[in-house]
mmCIF file with all atom_site columns, C-alpha atoms in Angstrom:
data_model
loop_
_atom_site.group_PDB
_atom_site.id
_atom_site.type_symbol
_atom_site.label_atom_id
_atom_site.label_alt_id
_atom_site.label_comp_id
_atom_site.label_asym_id
_atom_site.label_entity_id
_atom_site.label_seq_id
_atom_site.pdbx_PDB_ins_code
_atom_site.Cartn_x
_atom_site.Cartn_y
_atom_site.Cartn_z
_atom_site.occupancy
_atom_site.B_iso_or_equiv
_atom_site.pdbx_formal_charge
_atom_site.auth_seq_id
_atom_site.auth_comp_id
_atom_site.auth_asym_id
_atom_site.auth_atom_id
_atom_site.pdbx_PDB_model_num
ATOM 1   C CA . MET A 1 1   ? 0.112  -0.031  -0.120 1.00 0.00 ? 1   MET A CA 1
ATOM 2   C CA . SER A 1 2   ? 1.160  3.542   -0.813 1.00 0.00 ? 2   SER A CA 1
ATOM 3   C CA . ALA A 1 3   ? 0.194  6.544   1.319  1.00 0.00 ? 3   ALA A CA 1
ATOM 4   C CA . VAL A 1 4   ? -3.085 6.932   2.682  1.00 0.00 ? 4   VAL A CA 1
ATOM 5   C CA . LEU A 1 5   ? -5.154 10.352  3.145  1.00 0.00 ? 5   LEU A CA 1
ATOM 6   C CA . GLY A 1 6   ? -6.357 10.611  6.367  1.00 0.00 ? 6   GLY A CA 1
ATOM 7   C CA . ALA A 1 7   ? -9.918 12.325  7.534  1.00 0.00 ? 7   ALA A CA 1
ATOM 8   C CA . ASP A 1 8   ? -7.532 15.254  8.766  1.00 0.00 ? 8   ASP A CA 1
ATOM 9   C CA . GLY A 1 9   ? -6.071 15.491  4.983  1.00 0.00 ? 9   GLY A CA 1
ATOM 10  C CA . LEU A 1 10  ? -2.732 14.591  5.976  1.00 0.00 ? 10  LEU A CA 1
ATOM 11  C CA . ALA A 1 11  ? -1.432 11.553  4.122  1.00 0.00 ? 11  ALA A CA 1
ATOM 12  C CA . ARG A 1 12  ? 0.325  9.109   6.255  1.00 0.00 ? 12  ARG A CA 1
ATOM 13  C CA . CYS A 1 13  ? 1.953  5.592   6.197  1.00 0.00 ? 13  CYS A CA 1
ATOM 14  C CA . PRO A 1 14  ? -0.919 2.839   5.957  1.00 0.00 ? 14  PRO A CA 1
ATOM 15  C CA . TRP A 1 15  ? -0.129 1.592   9.524  1.00 0.00 ? 15  TRP A CA 1
ATOM 16  C CA . GLY A 1 16  ? -0.137 5.136   11.018 1.00 0.00 ? 16  GLY A CA 1
ATOM 17  C CA . LEU A 1 17  ? -3.985 5.436   10.341 1.00 0.00 ? 17  LEU A CA 1
ATOM 18  C CA . SER A 1 18  ? -4.851 1.650   11.497 1.00 0.00 ? 18  SER A CA 1
ATOM 19  C CA . ALA A 1 19  ? -5.829 2.425   14.630 1.00 0.00 ? 19  ALA A CA 1
ATOM 20  C CA . PRO A 1 20  ? -5.604 5.814   17.072 1.00 0.00 ? 20  PRO A CA 1
ATOM 21  C CA . ASP A 1 21  ? -2.651 4.967   19.141 1.00 0.00 ? 21  ASP A CA 1
ATOM 22  C CA . TYR A 1 22  ? -1.075 4.429   15.841 1.00 0.00 ? 22  TYR A CA 1
ATOM 23  C CA . VAL A 1 23  ? -1.528 7.959   14.650 1.00 0.00 ? 23  VAL A CA 1
ATOM 24  C CA . ALA A 1 24  ? 0.130  9.811   17.167 1.00 0.00 ? 24  ALA A CA 1
ATOM 25  C CA . TYR A 1 25  ? 2.929  7.070   17.260 1.00 0.00 ? 25  TYR A CA 1
ATOM 26  C CA . HIS A 1 26  ? 3.488  7.759   13.594 1.00 0.00 ? 26  HIS A CA 1
ATOM 27  C CA . ASP A 1 27  ? 2.873  11.607  13.394 1.00 0.00 ? 27  ASP A CA 1
ATOM 28  C CA . ASP A 1 28  ? 4.631  12.236  17.040 1.00 0.00 ? 28  ASP A CA 1
ATOM 29  C CA . GLU A 1 29  ? 7.804  9.793   17.491 1.00 0.00 ? 29  GLU A CA 1
ATOM 30  C CA . TRP A 1 30  ? 8.279  7.138   15.053 1.00 0.00 ? 30  TRP A CA 1
ATOM 31  C CA . GLY A 1 31  ? 11.647 8.040   12.844 1.00 0.00 ? 31  GLY A CA 1
ATOM 32  C CA . ARG A 1 32  ? 12.142 11.177  14.843 1.00 0.00 ? 32  ARG A CA 1
ATOM 33  C CA . PRO A 1 33  ? 16.057 10.992  15.899 1.00 0.00 ? 33  PRO A CA 1
ATOM 34  C CA . VAL A 1 34  ? 16.679 9.666   19.279 1.00 0.00 ? 34  VAL A CA 1
ATOM 35  C CA . ARG A 1 35  ? 20.131 10.473  20.438 1.00 0.00 ? 35  ARG A CA 1
ATOM 36  C CA . ASP A 1 36  ? 20.069 9.706   24.294 1.00 0.00 ? 36  ASP A CA 1
ATOM 37  C CA . ASP A 1 37  ? 20.960 6.667   26.063 1.00 0.00 ? 37  ASP A CA 1
ATOM 38  C CA . GLN A 1 38  ? 17.949 6.259   27.880 1.00 0.00 ? 38  GLN A CA 1
ATOM 39  C CA . GLY A 1 39  ? 15.675 6.909   24.799 1.00 0.00 ? 39  GLY A CA 1
ATOM 40  C CA . VAL A 1 40  ? 17.556 4.380   22.734 1.00 0.00 ? 40  VAL A CA 1
ATOM 41  C CA . TYR A 1 41  ? 17.427 1.728   25.410 1.00 0.00 ? 41  TYR A CA 1
ATOM 42  C CA . GLU A 1 42  ? 13.752 2.361   25.891 1.00 0.00 ? 42  GLU A CA 1
ATOM 43  C CA . ARG A 1 43  ? 13.040 1.620   22.477 1.00 0.00 ? 43  ARG A CA 1
ATOM 44  C CA . LEU A 1 44  ? 15.454 -1.215  22.598 1.00 0.00 ? 44  LEU A CA 1
ATOM 45  C CA . CYS A 1 45  ? 13.458 -2.719  25.263 1.00 0.00 ? 45  CYS A CA 1
ATOM 46  C CA . LEU A 1 46  ? 9.981  -2.190  23.608 1.00 0.00 ? 46  LEU A CA 1
ATOM 47  C CA . GLU A 1 47  ? 11.442 -3.583  20.478 1.00 0.00 ? 47  GLU A CA 1
ATOM 48  C CA . ALA A 1 48  ? 12.276 -6.696  22.093 1.00 0.00 ? 48  ALA A CA 1
ATOM 49  C CA . PHE A 1 49  ? 8.984  -7.248  24.263 1.00 0.00 ? 49  PHE A CA 1
ATOM 50  C CA . GLN A 1 50  ? 7.222  -6.823  20.909 1.00 0.00 ? 50  GLN A CA 1
ATOM 51  C CA . SER A 1 51  ? 8.882  -9.774  19.232 1.00 0.00 ? 51  SER A CA 1
ATOM 52  C CA . GLY A 1 52  ? 6.153  -11.917 18.358 1.00 0.00 ? 52  GLY A CA 1
ATOM 53  C CA . LEU A 1 53  ? 3.165  -9.478  19.469 1.00 0.00 ? 53  LEU A CA 1
ATOM 54  C CA . SER A 1 54  ? 1.541  -6.370  17.964 1.00 0.00 ? 54  SER A CA 1
ATOM 55  C CA . TRP A 1 55  ? 3.149  -3.149  18.252 1.00 0.00 ? 55  TRP A CA 1
ATOM 56  C CA . LEU A 1 56  ? -0.106 -2.086  19.181 1.00 0.00 ? 56  LEU A CA 1
ATOM 57  C CA . THR A 1 57  ? -0.219 -4.101  22.133 1.00 0.00 ? 57  THR A CA 1
ATOM 58  C CA . ILE A 1 58  ? 3.239  -2.503  23.108 1.00 0.00 ? 58  ILE A CA 1
ATOM 59  C CA . LEU A 1 59  ? 2.067  1.095   22.802 1.00 0.00 ? 59  LEU A CA 1
ATOM 60  C CA . ARG A 1 60  ? -0.743 0.369   25.060 1.00 0.00 ? 60  ARG A CA 1
ATOM 61  C CA . LYS A 1 61  ? 1.154  -1.038  27.849 1.00 0.00 ? 61  LYS A CA 1
ATOM 62  C CA . ARG A 1 62  ? 3.844  1.456   27.367 1.00 0.00 ? 62  ARG A CA 1
ATOM 63  C CA . ALA A 1 63  ? 2.924  3.588   30.633 1.00 0.00 ? 63  ALA A CA 1
ATOM 64  C CA . GLY A 1 64  ? 2.941  0.145   32.440 1.00 0.00 ? 64  GLY A CA 1
ATOM 65  C CA . PHE A 1 65  ? 6.620  -0.617  30.938 1.00 0.00 ? 65  PHE A CA 1
ATOM 66  C CA . ARG A 1 66  ? 7.942  2.585   32.127 1.00 0.00 ? 66  ARG A CA 1
ATOM 67  C CA . ALA A 1 67  ? 6.578  2.452   35.670 1.00 0.00 ? 67  ALA A CA 1
ATOM 68  C CA . ALA A 1 68  ? 7.751  -1.395  35.816 1.00 0.00 ? 68  ALA A CA 1
ATOM 69  C CA . PHE A 1 69  ? 11.403 -0.702  34.245 1.00 0.00 ? 69  PHE A CA 1
ATOM 70  C CA . ALA A 1 70  ? 12.249 2.753   36.726 1.00 0.00 ? 70  ALA A CA 1
ATOM 71  C CA . GLU A 1 71  ? 11.329 4.714   33.422 1.00 0.00 ? 71  GLU A CA 1
ATOM 72  C CA . PHE A 1 72  ? 13.932 2.711   31.590 1.00 0.00 ? 72  PHE A CA 1
ATOM 73  C CA . ASP A 1 73  ? 16.783 4.520   33.306 1.00 0.00 ? 73  ASP A CA 1
ATOM 74  C CA . PRO A 1 74  ? 19.686 1.859   32.553 1.00 0.00 ? 74  PRO A CA 1
ATOM 75  C CA . VAL A 1 75  ? 21.220 2.771   35.650 1.00 0.00 ? 75  VAL A CA 1
ATOM 76  C CA . LYS A 1 76  ? 18.282 1.875   37.842 1.00 0.00 ? 76  LYS A CA 1
ATOM 77  C CA . VAL A 1 77  ? 17.335 -0.999  35.746 1.00 0.00 ? 77  VAL A CA 1
ATOM 78  C CA . ALA A 1 78  ? 21.051 -2.616  35.734 1.00 0.00 ? 78  ALA A CA 1
ATOM 79  C CA . GLU A 1 79  ? 20.527 -2.705  39.603 1.00 0.00 ? 79  GLU A CA 1
ATOM 80  C CA . PHE A 1 80  ? 17.483 -5.041  39.250 1.00 0.00 ? 80  PHE A CA 1
ATOM 81  C CA . GLY A 1 81  ? 17.855 -8.261  40.412 1.00 0.00 ? 81  GLY A CA 1
ATOM 82  C CA . SER A 1 82  ? 15.864 -11.911 40.953 1.00 0.00 ? 82  SER A CA 1
ATOM 83  C CA . GLU A 1 83  ? 13.104 -10.054 43.329 1.00 0.00 ? 83  GLU A CA 1
ATOM 84  C CA . ASP A 1 84  ? 12.395 -7.540  40.522 1.00 0.00 ? 84  ASP A CA 1
ATOM 85  C CA . VAL A 1 85  ? 12.345 -10.415 37.899 1.00 0.00 ? 85  VAL A CA 1
ATOM 86  C CA . GLU A 1 86  ? 9.528  -11.833 40.038 1.00 0.00 ? 86  GLU A CA 1
ATOM 87  C CA . ARG A 1 87  ? 7.757  -8.659  40.543 1.00 0.00 ? 87  ARG A CA 1
ATOM 88  C CA . LEU A 1 88  ? 7.889  -7.981  36.801 1.00 0.00 ? 88  LEU A CA 1
ATOM 89  C CA . MET A 1 89  ? 6.558  -11.827 36.206 1.00 0.00 ? 89  MET A CA 1
ATOM 90  C CA . SER A 1 90  ? 3.397  -10.500 38.305 1.00 0.00 ? 90  SER A CA 1
ATOM 91  C CA . ASP A 1 91  ? 2.713  -6.711  36.934 1.00 0.00 ? 91  ASP A CA 1
ATOM 92  C CA . ALA A 1 92  ? 0.008  -7.435  34.388 1.00 0.00 ? 92  ALA A CA 1
ATOM 93  C CA . ALA A 1 93  ? 0.992  -3.804  32.828 1.00 0.00 ? 93  ALA A CA 1
ATOM 94  C CA . ILE A 1 94  ? 3.703  -5.346  30.866 1.00 0.00 ? 94  ILE A CA 1
ATOM 95  C CA . VAL A 1 95  ? 4.183  -8.254  28.852 1.00 0.00 ? 95  VAL A CA 1
ATOM 96  C CA . ARG A 1 96  ? 5.444  -11.057 31.734 1.00 0.00 ? 96  ARG A CA 1
ATOM 97  C CA . ASN A 1 97  ? 7.851  -13.469 29.503 1.00 0.00 ? 97  ASN A CA 1
ATOM 98  C CA . ARG A 1 98  ? 11.074 -14.081 31.861 1.00 0.00 ? 98  ARG A CA 1
ATOM 99  C CA . ALA A 1 99  ? 13.447 -14.272 28.713 1.00 0.00 ? 99  ALA A CA 1
ATOM 100 C CA . LYS A 1 100 ? 12.476 -10.876 27.650 1.00 0.00 ? 100 LYS A CA 1
ATOM 101 C CA . ILE A 1 101 ? 12.562 -9.398  31.255 1.00 0.00 ? 101 ILE A CA 1
ATOM 102 C CA . GLU A 1 102 ? 15.886 -10.731 31.888 1.00 0.00 ? 102 GLU A CA 1
ATOM 103 C CA . ALA A 1 103 ? 17.022 -9.318  28.599 1.00 0.00 ? 103 ALA A CA 1
ATOM 104 C CA . ALA A 1 104 ? 15.651 -5.832  29.172 1.00 0.00 ? 104 ALA A CA 1
ATOM 105 C CA . ILE A 1 105 ? 17.786 -5.909  32.707 1.00 0.00 ? 105 ILE A CA 1
ATOM 106 C CA . ALA A 1 106 ? 20.838 -7.968  30.819 1.00 0.00 ? 106 ALA A CA 1
ATOM 107 C CA . ASN A 1 107 ? 20.859 -4.892  28.406 1.00 0.00 ? 107 ASN A CA 1
ATOM 108 C CA . ALA A 1 108 ? 20.809 -2.149  30.946 1.00 0.00 ? 108 ALA A CA 1
ATOM 109 C CA . ARG A 1 109 ? 24.287 -3.662  32.349 1.00 0.00 ? 109 ARG A CA 1
ATOM 110 C CA . ALA A 1 110 ? 25.728 -3.981  28.945 1.00 0.00 ? 110 ALA A CA 1
ATOM 111 C CA . ALA A 1 111 ? 24.726 -0.420  27.968 1.00 0.00 ? 111 ALA A CA 1
ATOM 112 C CA . LEU A 1 112 ? 26.557 0.792   30.893 1.00 0.00 ? 112 LEU A CA 1
ATOM 113 C CA . GLU A 1 113 ? 29.372 -1.203  29.876 1.00 0.00 ? 113 GLU A CA 1
ATOM 114 C CA . LEU A 1 114 ? 29.859 0.606   26.409 1.00 0.00 ? 114 LEU A CA 1
ATOM 115 C CA . PRO A 1 115 ? 32.510 3.443   26.802 1.00 0.00 ? 115 PRO A CA 1
ATOM 116 C CA . GLU A 1 116 ? 30.807 5.817   24.166 1.00 0.00 ? 116 GLU A CA 1
ATOM 117 C CA . GLY A 1 117 ? 27.200 4.982   25.274 1.00 0.00 ? 117 GLY A CA 1
ATOM 118 C CA . LEU A 1 118 ? 24.384 3.318   23.832 1.00 0.00 ? 118 LEU A CA 1
ATOM 119 C CA . ALA A 1 119 ? 23.363 5.845   21.354 1.00 0.00 ? 119 ALA A CA 1
ATOM 120 C CA . ALA A 1 120 ? 26.565 6.551   19.872 1.00 0.00 ? 120 ALA A CA 1
ATOM 121 C CA . LEU A 1 121 ? 27.084 2.848   19.234 1.00 0.00 ? 121 LEU A CA 1
ATOM 122 C CA . THR A 1 122 ? 23.594 2.924   17.654 1.00 0.00 ? 122 THR A CA 1
ATOM 123 C CA . TRP A 1 123 ? 23.815 5.627   15.357 1.00 0.00 ? 123 TRP A CA 1
ATOM 124 C CA . ARG A 1 124 ? 27.027 4.478   13.866 1.00 0.00 ? 124 ARG A CA 1
ATOM 125 C CA . HIS A 1 125 ? 24.688 2.355   11.959 1.00 0.00 ? 125 HIS A CA 1
ATOM 126 C CA . ALA A 1 126 ? 22.277 5.056   10.835 1.00 0.00 ? 126 ALA A CA 1
ATOM 127 C CA . ASP A 1 127 ? 21.505 4.878   6.884  1.00 0.00 ? 127 ASP A CA 1
ATOM 128 C CA . PRO A 1 128 ? 20.423 8.100   5.995  1.00 0.00 ? 128 PRO A CA 1
ATOM 129 C CA . HIS A 1 129 ? 20.587 7.232   2.367  1.00 0.00 ? 129 HIS A CA 1
ATOM 130 C CA . ALA A 1 130 ? 18.183 4.217   2.329  1.00 0.00 ? 130 ALA A CA 1
ATOM 131 C CA . PRO A 1 131 ? 16.160 4.305   -0.568 1.00 0.00 ? 131 PRO A CA 1
ATOM 132 C CA . ALA A 1 132 ? 12.674 5.711   -0.113 1.00 0.00 ? 132 ALA A CA 1
ATOM 133 C CA . PRO A 1 133 ? 9.932  3.025   0.158  1.00 0.00 ? 133 PRO A CA 1
ATOM 134 C CA . GLU A 1 134 ? 6.940  4.062   -1.995 1.00 0.00 ? 134 GLU A CA 1
ATOM 135 C CA . THR A 1 135 ? 4.840  1.437   -0.748 1.00 0.00 ? 135 THR A CA 1
ATOM 136 C CA . SER A 1 136 ? 4.705  -1.214  2.618  1.00 0.00 ? 136 SER A CA 1
ATOM 137 C CA . GLY A 1 137 ? 5.950  -3.891  0.269  1.00 0.00 ? 137 GLY A CA 1
ATOM 138 C CA . ASP A 1 138 ? 9.101  -1.780  -0.251 1.00 0.00 ? 138 ASP A CA 1
ATOM 139 C CA . VAL A 1 139 ? 9.876  -1.625  3.935  1.00 0.00 ? 139 VAL A CA 1
ATOM 140 C CA . PRO A 1 140 ? 12.677 -4.264  4.757  1.00 0.00 ? 140 PRO A CA 1
ATOM 141 C CA . ALA A 1 141 ? 12.224 -6.475  7.412  1.00 0.00 ? 141 ALA A CA 1
ATOM 142 C CA . SER A 1 142 ? 16.053 -6.404  7.804  1.00 0.00 ? 142 SER A CA 1
ATOM 143 C CA . THR A 1 143 ? 19.200 -4.750  6.135  1.00 0.00 ? 143 THR A CA 1
ATOM 144 C CA . PRO A 1 144 ? 22.890 -4.998  5.972  1.00 0.00 ? 144 PRO A CA 1
ATOM 145 C CA . GLY A 1 145 ? 23.075 -2.383  8.652  1.00 0.00 ? 145 GLY A CA 1
ATOM 146 C CA . SER A 1 146 ? 20.661 -3.952  11.074 1.00 0.00 ? 146 SER A CA 1
ATOM 147 C CA . LYS A 1 147 ? 22.692 -7.011  10.615 1.00 0.00 ? 147 LYS A CA 1
ATOM 148 C CA . SER A 1 148 ? 25.660 -5.218  11.362 1.00 0.00 ? 148 SER A CA 1
ATOM 149 C CA . LEU A 1 149 ? 23.855 -3.161  14.311 1.00 0.00 ? 149 LEU A CA 1
ATOM 150 C CA . ALA A 1 150 ? 22.505 -6.689  15.701 1.00 0.00 ? 150 ALA A CA 1
ATOM 151 C CA . LYS A 1 151 ? 26.034 -8.114  15.656 1.00 0.00 ? 151 LYS A CA 1
ATOM 152 C CA . GLU A 1 152 ? 27.812 -5.559  17.469 1.00 0.00 ? 152 GLU A CA 1
ATOM 153 C CA . LEU A 1 153 ? 25.049 -5.567  20.085 1.00 0.00 ? 153 LEU A CA 1
ATOM 154 C CA . LYS A 1 154 ? 25.554 -8.941  20.700 1.00 0.00 ? 154 LYS A CA 1
ATOM 155 C CA . ARG A 1 155 ? 29.096 -8.881  20.855 1.00 0.00 ? 155 ARG A CA 1
ATOM 156 C CA . CYS A 1 156 ? 28.785 -6.383  23.617 1.00 0.00 ? 156 CYS A CA 1
ATOM 157 C CA . GLY A 1 157 ? 26.275 -8.892  25.681 1.00 0.00 ? 157 GLY A CA 1
ATOM 158 C CA . PHE A 1 158 ? 22.952 -7.479  24.270 1.00 0.00 ? 158 PHE A CA 1
ATOM 159 C CA . ARG A 1 159 ? 20.303 -9.960  24.105 1.00 0.00 ? 159 ARG A CA 1
ATOM 160 C CA . PHE A 1 160 ? 16.987 -10.165 21.850 1.00 0.00 ? 160 PHE A CA 1
ATOM 161 C CA . VAL A 1 161 ? 18.899 -8.116  19.541 1.00 0.00 ? 161 VAL A CA 1
ATOM 162 C CA . GLY A 1 162 ? 18.097 -9.806  15.888 1.00 0.00 ? 162 GLY A CA 1
ATOM 163 C CA . PRO A 1 163 ? 18.460 -7.798  13.012 1.00 0.00 ? 163 PRO A CA 1
ATOM 164 C CA . THR A 1 164 ? 14.708 -7.311  12.736 1.00 0.00 ? 164 THR A CA 1
ATOM 165 C CA . THR A 1 165 ? 14.539 -5.828  16.196 1.00 0.00 ? 165 THR A CA 1
ATOM 166 C CA . ALA A 1 166 ? 17.710 -4.136  15.456 1.00 0.00 ? 166 ALA A CA 1
ATOM 167 C CA . TYR A 1 167 ? 15.963 -2.651  12.154 1.00 0.00 ? 167 TYR A CA 1
ATOM 168 C CA . ALA A 1 168 ? 12.529 -1.872  14.090 1.00 0.00 ? 168 ALA A CA 1
ATOM 169 C CA . LEU A 1 169 ? 15.376 0.280   16.808 1.00 0.00 ? 169 LEU A CA 1
ATOM 170 C CA . MET A 1 170 ? 16.660 2.023   13.812 1.00 0.00 ? 170 MET A CA 1
ATOM 171 C CA . GLN A 1 171 ? 13.290 2.847   11.982 1.00 0.00 ? 171 GLN A CA 1
ATOM 172 C CA . ALA A 1 172 ? 12.011 3.961   15.682 1.00 0.00 ? 172 ALA A CA 1
ATOM 173 C CA . CYS A 1 173 ? 14.956 6.050   16.595 1.00 0.00 ? 173 CYS A CA 1
ATOM 174 C CA . GLY A 1 174 ? 15.120 7.743   12.909 1.00 0.00 ? 174 GLY A CA 1
ATOM 175 C CA . LEU A 1 175 ? 18.403 5.944   11.745 1.00 0.00 ? 175 LEU A CA 1
ATOM 176 C CA . VAL A 1 176 ? 16.184 5.349   8.737  1.00 0.00 ? 176 VAL A CA 1
ATOM 177 C CA . ASP A 1 177 ? 13.389 6.894   7.300  1.00 0.00 ? 177 ASP A CA 1
ATOM 178 C CA . ASP A 1 178 ? 10.806 4.539   6.416  1.00 0.00 ? 178 ASP A CA 1
ATOM 179 C CA . HIS A 1 179 ? 7.748  6.845   5.999  1.00 0.00 ? 179 HIS A CA 1
ATOM 180 C CA . LEU A 1 180 ? 6.732  6.293   2.648  1.00 0.00 ? 180 LEU A CA 1
ATOM 181 C CA . VAL A 1 181 ? 6.870  8.542   -0.421 1.00 0.00 ? 181 VAL A CA 1
ATOM 182 C CA . GLY A 1 182 ? 4.032  10.849  -0.195 1.00 0.00 ? 182 GLY A CA 1
ATOM 183 C CA . CYS A 1 183 ? 3.615  10.770  3.988  1.00 0.00 ? 183 CYS A CA 1
ATOM 184 C CA . PHE A 1 184 ? 3.556  13.865  5.526  1.00 0.00 ? 184 PHE A CA 1
ATOM 185 C CA . ARG A 1 185 ? 6.462  12.935  7.555  1.00 0.00 ? 185 ARG A CA 1
ATOM 186 C CA . ARG A 1 186 ? 8.643  11.642  5.096  1.00 0.00 ? 186 ARG A CA 1
ATOM 187 C CA . GLY A 1 187 ? 11.911 13.392  5.630  1.00 0.00 ? 187 GLY A CA 1
ATOM 188 C CA . ALA A 1 188 ? 10.060 15.826  8.027  1.00 0.00 ? 188 ALA A CA 1
ATOM 189 C CA . TYR A 1 189 ? 13.386 14.770  10.663 1.00 0.00 ? 189 TYR A CA 1
ATOM 190 C CA . SER A 1 190 ? 16.772 14.948  10.395 1.00 0.00 ? 190 SER A CA 1
ATOM 191 C CA . GLY A 1 191 ? 19.345 12.714  11.870 1.00 0.00 ? 191 GLY A CA 1
#
């Protein structure tokens, strides 16, 4: 599908009109450059939790995730222990998956070990010259850049960061602009 005209007269990526929660995320956040460690860490966690689920589920639980994971402050999450894992496993406001919860904690610890920080490592893989997708079918699930990012993150001790998750992170944080040609947000943000 190509960009679709919304009731407000603005053309958007088709997924951006499929639910009210998506409109705000599409218009105000997705693809906007995120350059701070905490912001990148949050999106990395949310993308990992999304694996196998609908993104809409994650968006609707985002406030719960933020409360449960100390606003995604990696310093605080890195201090979580087994009692926190059990607390999180009983928290219906988040996705209760032990492997993903433990990965979020391990990833906070790994992020703190990065000399240049998580955002800097991630942004080394930005692809501002990626071809502009004309239809939803033109948007890849992964790219050589996301494969490279996933490999580097894994080498640094990160978990739940395959090439597809890494590419979703790149999209969410503005490392690539996958707003479709004709979408009013295409090119609106500069990395």
